[in-house]
XYZ file of C-alpha atoms in Angstrom:
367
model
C 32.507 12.605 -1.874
C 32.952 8.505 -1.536
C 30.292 6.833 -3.111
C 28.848 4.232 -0.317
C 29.045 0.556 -1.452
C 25.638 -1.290 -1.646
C 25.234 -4.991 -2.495
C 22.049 -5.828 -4.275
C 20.525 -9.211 -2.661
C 17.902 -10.617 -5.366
C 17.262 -10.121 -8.446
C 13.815 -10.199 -9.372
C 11.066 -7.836 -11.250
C 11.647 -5.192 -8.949
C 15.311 -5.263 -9.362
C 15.429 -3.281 -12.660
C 13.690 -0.013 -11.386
C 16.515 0.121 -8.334
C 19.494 -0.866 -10.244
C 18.898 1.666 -13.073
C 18.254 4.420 -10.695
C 21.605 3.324 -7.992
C 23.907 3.229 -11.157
C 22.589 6.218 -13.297
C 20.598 8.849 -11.393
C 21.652 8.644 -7.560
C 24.922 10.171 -6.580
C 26.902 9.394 -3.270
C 25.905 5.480 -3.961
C 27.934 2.636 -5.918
C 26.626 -0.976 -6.491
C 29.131 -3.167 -5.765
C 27.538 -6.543 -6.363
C 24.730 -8.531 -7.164
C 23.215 -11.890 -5.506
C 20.969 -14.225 -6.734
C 20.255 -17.851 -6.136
C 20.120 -18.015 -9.987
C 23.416 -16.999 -11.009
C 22.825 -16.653 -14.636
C 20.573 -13.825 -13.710
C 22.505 -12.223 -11.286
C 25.373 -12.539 -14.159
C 23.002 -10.747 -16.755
C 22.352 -8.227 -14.196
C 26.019 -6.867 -13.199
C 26.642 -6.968 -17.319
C 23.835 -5.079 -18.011
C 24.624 -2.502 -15.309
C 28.027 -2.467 -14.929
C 28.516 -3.992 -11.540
C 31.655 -5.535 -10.827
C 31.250 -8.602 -8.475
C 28.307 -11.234 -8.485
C 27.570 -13.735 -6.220
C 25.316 -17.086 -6.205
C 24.810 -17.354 -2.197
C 23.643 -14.282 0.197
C 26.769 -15.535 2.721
C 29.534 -14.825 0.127
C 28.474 -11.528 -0.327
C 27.538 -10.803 3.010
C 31.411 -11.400 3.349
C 32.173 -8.715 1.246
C 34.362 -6.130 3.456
C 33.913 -3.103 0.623
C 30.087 -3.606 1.042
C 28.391 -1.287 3.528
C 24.696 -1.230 2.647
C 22.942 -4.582 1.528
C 19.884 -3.727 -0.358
C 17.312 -6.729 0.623
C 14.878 -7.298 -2.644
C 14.029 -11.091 -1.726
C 10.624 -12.425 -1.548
C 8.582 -10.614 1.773
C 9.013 -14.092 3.253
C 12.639 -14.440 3.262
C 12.464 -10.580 4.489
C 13.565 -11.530 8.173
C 16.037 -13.948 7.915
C 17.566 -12.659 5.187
C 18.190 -9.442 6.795
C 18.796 -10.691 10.163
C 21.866 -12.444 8.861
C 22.799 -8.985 6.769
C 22.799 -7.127 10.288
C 24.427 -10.091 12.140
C 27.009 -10.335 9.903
C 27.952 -6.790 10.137
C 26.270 -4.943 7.217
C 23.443 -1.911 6.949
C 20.518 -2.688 5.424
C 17.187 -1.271 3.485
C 15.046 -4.092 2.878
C 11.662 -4.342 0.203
C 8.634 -3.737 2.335
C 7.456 -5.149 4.496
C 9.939 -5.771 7.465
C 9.277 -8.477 8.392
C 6.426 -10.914 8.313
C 5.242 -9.814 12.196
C 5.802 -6.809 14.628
C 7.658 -8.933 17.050
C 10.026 -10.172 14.138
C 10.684 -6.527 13.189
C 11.273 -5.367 17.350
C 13.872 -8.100 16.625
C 15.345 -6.513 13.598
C 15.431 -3.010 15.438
C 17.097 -3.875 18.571
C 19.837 -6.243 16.730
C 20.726 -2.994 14.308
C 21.029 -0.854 17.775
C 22.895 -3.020 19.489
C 25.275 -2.893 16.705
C 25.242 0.450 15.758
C 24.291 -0.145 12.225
C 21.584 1.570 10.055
C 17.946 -0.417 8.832
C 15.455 0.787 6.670
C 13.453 -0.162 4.585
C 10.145 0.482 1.401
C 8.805 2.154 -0.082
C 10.049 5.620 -0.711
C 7.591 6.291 -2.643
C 6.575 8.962 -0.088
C 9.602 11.022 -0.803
C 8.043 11.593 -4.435
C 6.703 14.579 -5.854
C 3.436 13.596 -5.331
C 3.139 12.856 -2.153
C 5.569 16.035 -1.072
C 3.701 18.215 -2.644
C 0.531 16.941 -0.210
C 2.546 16.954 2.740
C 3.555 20.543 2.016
C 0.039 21.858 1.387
C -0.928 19.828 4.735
C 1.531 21.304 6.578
C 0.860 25.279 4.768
C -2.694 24.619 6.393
C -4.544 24.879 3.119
C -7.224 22.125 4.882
C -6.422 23.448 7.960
C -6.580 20.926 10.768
C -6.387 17.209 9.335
C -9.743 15.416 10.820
C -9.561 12.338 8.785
C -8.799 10.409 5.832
C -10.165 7.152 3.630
C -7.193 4.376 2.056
C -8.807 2.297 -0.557
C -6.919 -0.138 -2.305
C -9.225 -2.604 -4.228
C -7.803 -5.376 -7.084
C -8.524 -8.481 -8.239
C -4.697 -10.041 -6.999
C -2.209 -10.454 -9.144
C -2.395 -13.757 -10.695
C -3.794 -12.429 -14.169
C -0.815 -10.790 -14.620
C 2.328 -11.840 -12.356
C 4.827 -14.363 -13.624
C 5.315 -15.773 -10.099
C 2.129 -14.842 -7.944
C 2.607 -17.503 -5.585
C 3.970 -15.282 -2.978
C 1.255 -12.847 -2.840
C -0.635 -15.478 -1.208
C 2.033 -17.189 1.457
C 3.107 -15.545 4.995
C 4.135 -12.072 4.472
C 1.548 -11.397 1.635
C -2.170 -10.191 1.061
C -3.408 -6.921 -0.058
C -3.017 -5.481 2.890
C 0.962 -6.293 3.872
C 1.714 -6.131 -0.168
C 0.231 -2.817 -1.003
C -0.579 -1.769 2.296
C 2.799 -0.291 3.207
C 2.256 2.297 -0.131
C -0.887 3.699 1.951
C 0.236 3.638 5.084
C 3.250 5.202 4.870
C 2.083 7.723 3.000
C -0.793 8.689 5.865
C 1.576 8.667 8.336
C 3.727 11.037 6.919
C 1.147 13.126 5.704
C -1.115 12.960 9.361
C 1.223 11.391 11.446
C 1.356 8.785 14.514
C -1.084 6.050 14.893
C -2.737 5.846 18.187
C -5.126 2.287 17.728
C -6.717 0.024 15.400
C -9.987 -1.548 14.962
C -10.251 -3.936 11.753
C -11.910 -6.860 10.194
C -10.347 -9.420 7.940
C -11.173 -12.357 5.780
C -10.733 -14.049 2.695
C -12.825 -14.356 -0.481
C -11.684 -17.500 -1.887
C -9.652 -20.620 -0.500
C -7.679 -21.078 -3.890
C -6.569 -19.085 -7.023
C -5.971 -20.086 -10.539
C -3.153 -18.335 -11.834
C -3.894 -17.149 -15.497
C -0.682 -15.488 -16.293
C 2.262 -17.205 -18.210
C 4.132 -18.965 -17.828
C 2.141 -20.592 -14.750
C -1.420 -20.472 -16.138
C -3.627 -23.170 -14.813
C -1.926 -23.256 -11.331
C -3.955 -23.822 -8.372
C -2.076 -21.311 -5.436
C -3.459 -22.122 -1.754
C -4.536 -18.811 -0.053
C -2.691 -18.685 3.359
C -3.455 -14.908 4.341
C -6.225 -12.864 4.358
C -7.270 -11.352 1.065
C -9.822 -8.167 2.103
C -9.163 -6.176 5.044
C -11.116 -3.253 6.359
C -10.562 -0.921 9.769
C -10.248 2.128 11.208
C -6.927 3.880 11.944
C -7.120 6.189 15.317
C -4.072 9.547 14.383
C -2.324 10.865 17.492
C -3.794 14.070 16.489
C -7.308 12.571 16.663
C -7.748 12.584 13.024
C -9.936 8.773 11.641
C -8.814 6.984 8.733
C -11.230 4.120 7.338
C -9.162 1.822 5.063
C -9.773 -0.900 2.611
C -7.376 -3.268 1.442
C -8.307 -6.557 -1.210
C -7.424 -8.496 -3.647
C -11.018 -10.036 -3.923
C -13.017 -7.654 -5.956
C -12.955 -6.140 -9.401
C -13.039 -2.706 -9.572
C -12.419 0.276 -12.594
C -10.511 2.331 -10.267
C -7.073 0.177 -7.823
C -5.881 3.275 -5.582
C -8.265 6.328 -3.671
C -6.603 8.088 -0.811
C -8.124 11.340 0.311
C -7.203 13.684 2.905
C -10.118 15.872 4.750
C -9.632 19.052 6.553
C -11.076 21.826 8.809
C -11.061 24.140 5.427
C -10.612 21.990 2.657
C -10.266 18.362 1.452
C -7.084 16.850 -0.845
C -6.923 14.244 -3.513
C -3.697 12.178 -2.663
C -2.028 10.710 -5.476
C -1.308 6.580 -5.805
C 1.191 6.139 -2.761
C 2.588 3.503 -4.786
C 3.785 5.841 -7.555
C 5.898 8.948 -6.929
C 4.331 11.781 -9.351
C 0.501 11.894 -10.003
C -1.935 14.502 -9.515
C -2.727 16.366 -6.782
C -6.157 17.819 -5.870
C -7.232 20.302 -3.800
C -11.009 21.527 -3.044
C -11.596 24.109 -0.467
C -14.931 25.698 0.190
C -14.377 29.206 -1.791
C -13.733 26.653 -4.977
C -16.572 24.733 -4.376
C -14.841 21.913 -6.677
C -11.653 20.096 -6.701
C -8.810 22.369 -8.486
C -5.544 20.273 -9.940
C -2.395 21.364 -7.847
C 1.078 21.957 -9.380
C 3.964 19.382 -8.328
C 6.623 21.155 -6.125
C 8.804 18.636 -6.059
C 11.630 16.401 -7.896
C 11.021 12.918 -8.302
C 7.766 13.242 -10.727
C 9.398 9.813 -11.929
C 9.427 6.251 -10.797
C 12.626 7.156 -8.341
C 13.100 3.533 -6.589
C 16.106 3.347 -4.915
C 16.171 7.220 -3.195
C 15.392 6.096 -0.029
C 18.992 3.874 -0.086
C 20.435 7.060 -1.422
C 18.999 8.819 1.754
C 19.891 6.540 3.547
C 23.683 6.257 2.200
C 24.130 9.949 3.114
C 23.016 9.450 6.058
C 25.708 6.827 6.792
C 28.443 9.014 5.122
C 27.091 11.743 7.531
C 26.159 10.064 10.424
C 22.880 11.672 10.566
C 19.445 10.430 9.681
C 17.519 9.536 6.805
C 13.713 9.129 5.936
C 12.971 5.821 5.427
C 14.035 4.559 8.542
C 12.948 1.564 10.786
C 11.426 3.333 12.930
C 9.081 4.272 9.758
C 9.060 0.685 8.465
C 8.149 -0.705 12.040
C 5.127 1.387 12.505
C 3.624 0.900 9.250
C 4.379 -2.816 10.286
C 2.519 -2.709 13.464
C -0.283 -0.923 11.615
C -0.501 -3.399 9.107
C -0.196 -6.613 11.456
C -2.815 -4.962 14.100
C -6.250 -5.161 11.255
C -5.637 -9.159 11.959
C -4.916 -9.109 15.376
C -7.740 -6.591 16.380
C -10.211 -8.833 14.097
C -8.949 -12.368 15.609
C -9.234 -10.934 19.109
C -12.977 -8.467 18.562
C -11.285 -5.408 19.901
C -9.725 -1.651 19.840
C -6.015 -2.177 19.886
C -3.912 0.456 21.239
C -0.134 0.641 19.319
C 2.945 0.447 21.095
C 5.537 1.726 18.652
C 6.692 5.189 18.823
C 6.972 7.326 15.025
C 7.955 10.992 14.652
C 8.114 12.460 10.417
C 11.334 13.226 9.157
C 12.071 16.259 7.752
C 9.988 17.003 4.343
C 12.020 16.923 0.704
C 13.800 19.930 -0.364
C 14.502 20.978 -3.867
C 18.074 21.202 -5.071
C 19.348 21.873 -8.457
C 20.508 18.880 -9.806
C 18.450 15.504 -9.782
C 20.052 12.672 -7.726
C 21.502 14.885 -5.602
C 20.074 14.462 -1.972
């Protein structure tokens, strides 16, 4: 089998996670390169992993004839141009959530990877985890029979107390709900399916925020986005979800997503981790009864949706995390703000069908 060439664009905290997993657990993949605007880092990076070429400007690697898949893990900002050019200048890409920074940026993104034949997808894969598996499988066994609706709460205090370089969690492309909003609502989708319409309400709880995390602390950052979101999410199968998304309130408890059913109700683990606990409660129990993982990828397994996607290349078939995925999740996410801004229902206009559910196979990092 020929490993498929990816070139890592960005080397930042999230690098680590996806770089460990590409060079030591994922077969069928091979990074190639690293790019950072910092080349010391990107140098440390390719030493510390074993990667052969590294680059100081996106262009030069972009270049790169052996590389087939650019892995995008810039700043959500930069997430449109940067992978615009990828596509433009030839390459496949699976880009850090979200997208892009607006629906009509990612339409853009989706039509230029068509028109070219090549493949785009993007974060997170978190959904292809155990825990989240495991949910979809009970779902789909009928153990809560019909799904009828669901609640996404996602309530922090930002991430200023502890992120090096919070800036960007404030600027275009940031905010609760486009930073951790993709974990939740890719995970409902692919546990409920399609979303019909949106009705939300957004705002924002403060106008500044003092970063108190070295090496920054004492910096003012100017709040650009909105910083607590709340809606309702309208399934294709008539199911309700009410969500909640902030970074304005402090709270003992960040993640809740629950599941309810004709015959039972399920306790979804954090979509932004891959393992967890699973919990089921159906009316014979009368309580909530911790489920067994079915699934691989208990594990923080970053990086498996590029795998996916990598075999999907090699076999010209198709792979999870796909932009049709990434595109409604960012239509989703960009509709709370528009429906707010303009008082009203919004109906969706981008299509979404699940992939095929995980299978077990019996070795690890084998997809």
């Amino acid at each position: 089998m020929e490993n498929i060439k990816i070139g890592v664009l960005g080397v930042g905290a999230i690098s680590g996670i996806y770089l460990q997993n590409l060079t030591r657990l994922f077969s069928g993949v091979c990074v190639e390169a690293v790019c950072d605007i910092v080349l010391e880092k990107a140098k440390k990076a390719a030493e510390e992993y074993g990667i052969p070429k590294v680059y100081g400007r996106f262009e030069e690697m972009f270049a790169d004839t052996e590389i087939e898949i650019i892995l995008n893990l810039t700043r959500p900002l930069e997430h449109y141009s940067t992978t615009k050019a990828a596509l433009m200048a030839g390459k496949n890409v699976y880009t850090e959530k979200p997208l892009a920074g607006t629906y009509e940026e990612g339409v853009e993104l989706l039509e230029l990877s068509d028109s070219r034949g090549l493949l785009l997808g993007g974060a997170p894969d978190t959904f292809m985890g155990a825990g989240i598996q495991t949910c979809r499988k009970l779902i789909d066994d009928g153990l809560i029979g019909k799904v009828i609706g669901a609640e996404a709460r996602m309530v922090c205090y930002g991430h200023e107390g502890w992120h090096p370089a919070p800036e960007f969690y404030y600027q275009v492309g940031g905010g609760p709900m486009m930073d951790m909003g993709p974990y939740y609502m890719t995970a409902l989708i692919n546990l409920i399916g399609r979303v019909t319409g949106i009705s939300g309400m957004v705002g924002k709880g403060f106008e500044q925020r003092v970063i108190t995390s070295e090496p920054k602390k004492g910096e003012v950052i100017p709040v650009c986005v909105p910083t607590h979101t709340a809606g309702l999410m309208k399934f294709e199968n008539g199911a309700i979800a009410t969500v909640l998304t902030t970074f304005d309130v402090h709270y003992d408890r960040q993640a809740s997503l629950e599941i309810y059913g004709t015959k039972g109700s399920l306790r979804v683990p954090d979509p932004n981790c891959f393992g967890g606990s699973v919990w089921l409660l159906r009316p014979e129990d009368g309580s909530f009864k911790e489920m067994p993982l079915l699934f691989d990828y208990k594990e923080n397994s970053r990086g498996i949706g590029v795998a996916d996607m990598a075999k999907a290349l090699r076999e010209k078939s198709s792979f999870r995390a796909d932009a049709q995925q990434t595109l409604h999740v960012l239509e989703i996410m960009t509709t709370f703000e528009k429906s707010s801004k303009e008082g009203r229902y919004i109906e969706l206009k981008s299509p979404y069908k699940r992939h095929r559910a995980m299978e077990n196979l019996p070795v690890s990092g084998v997809l």
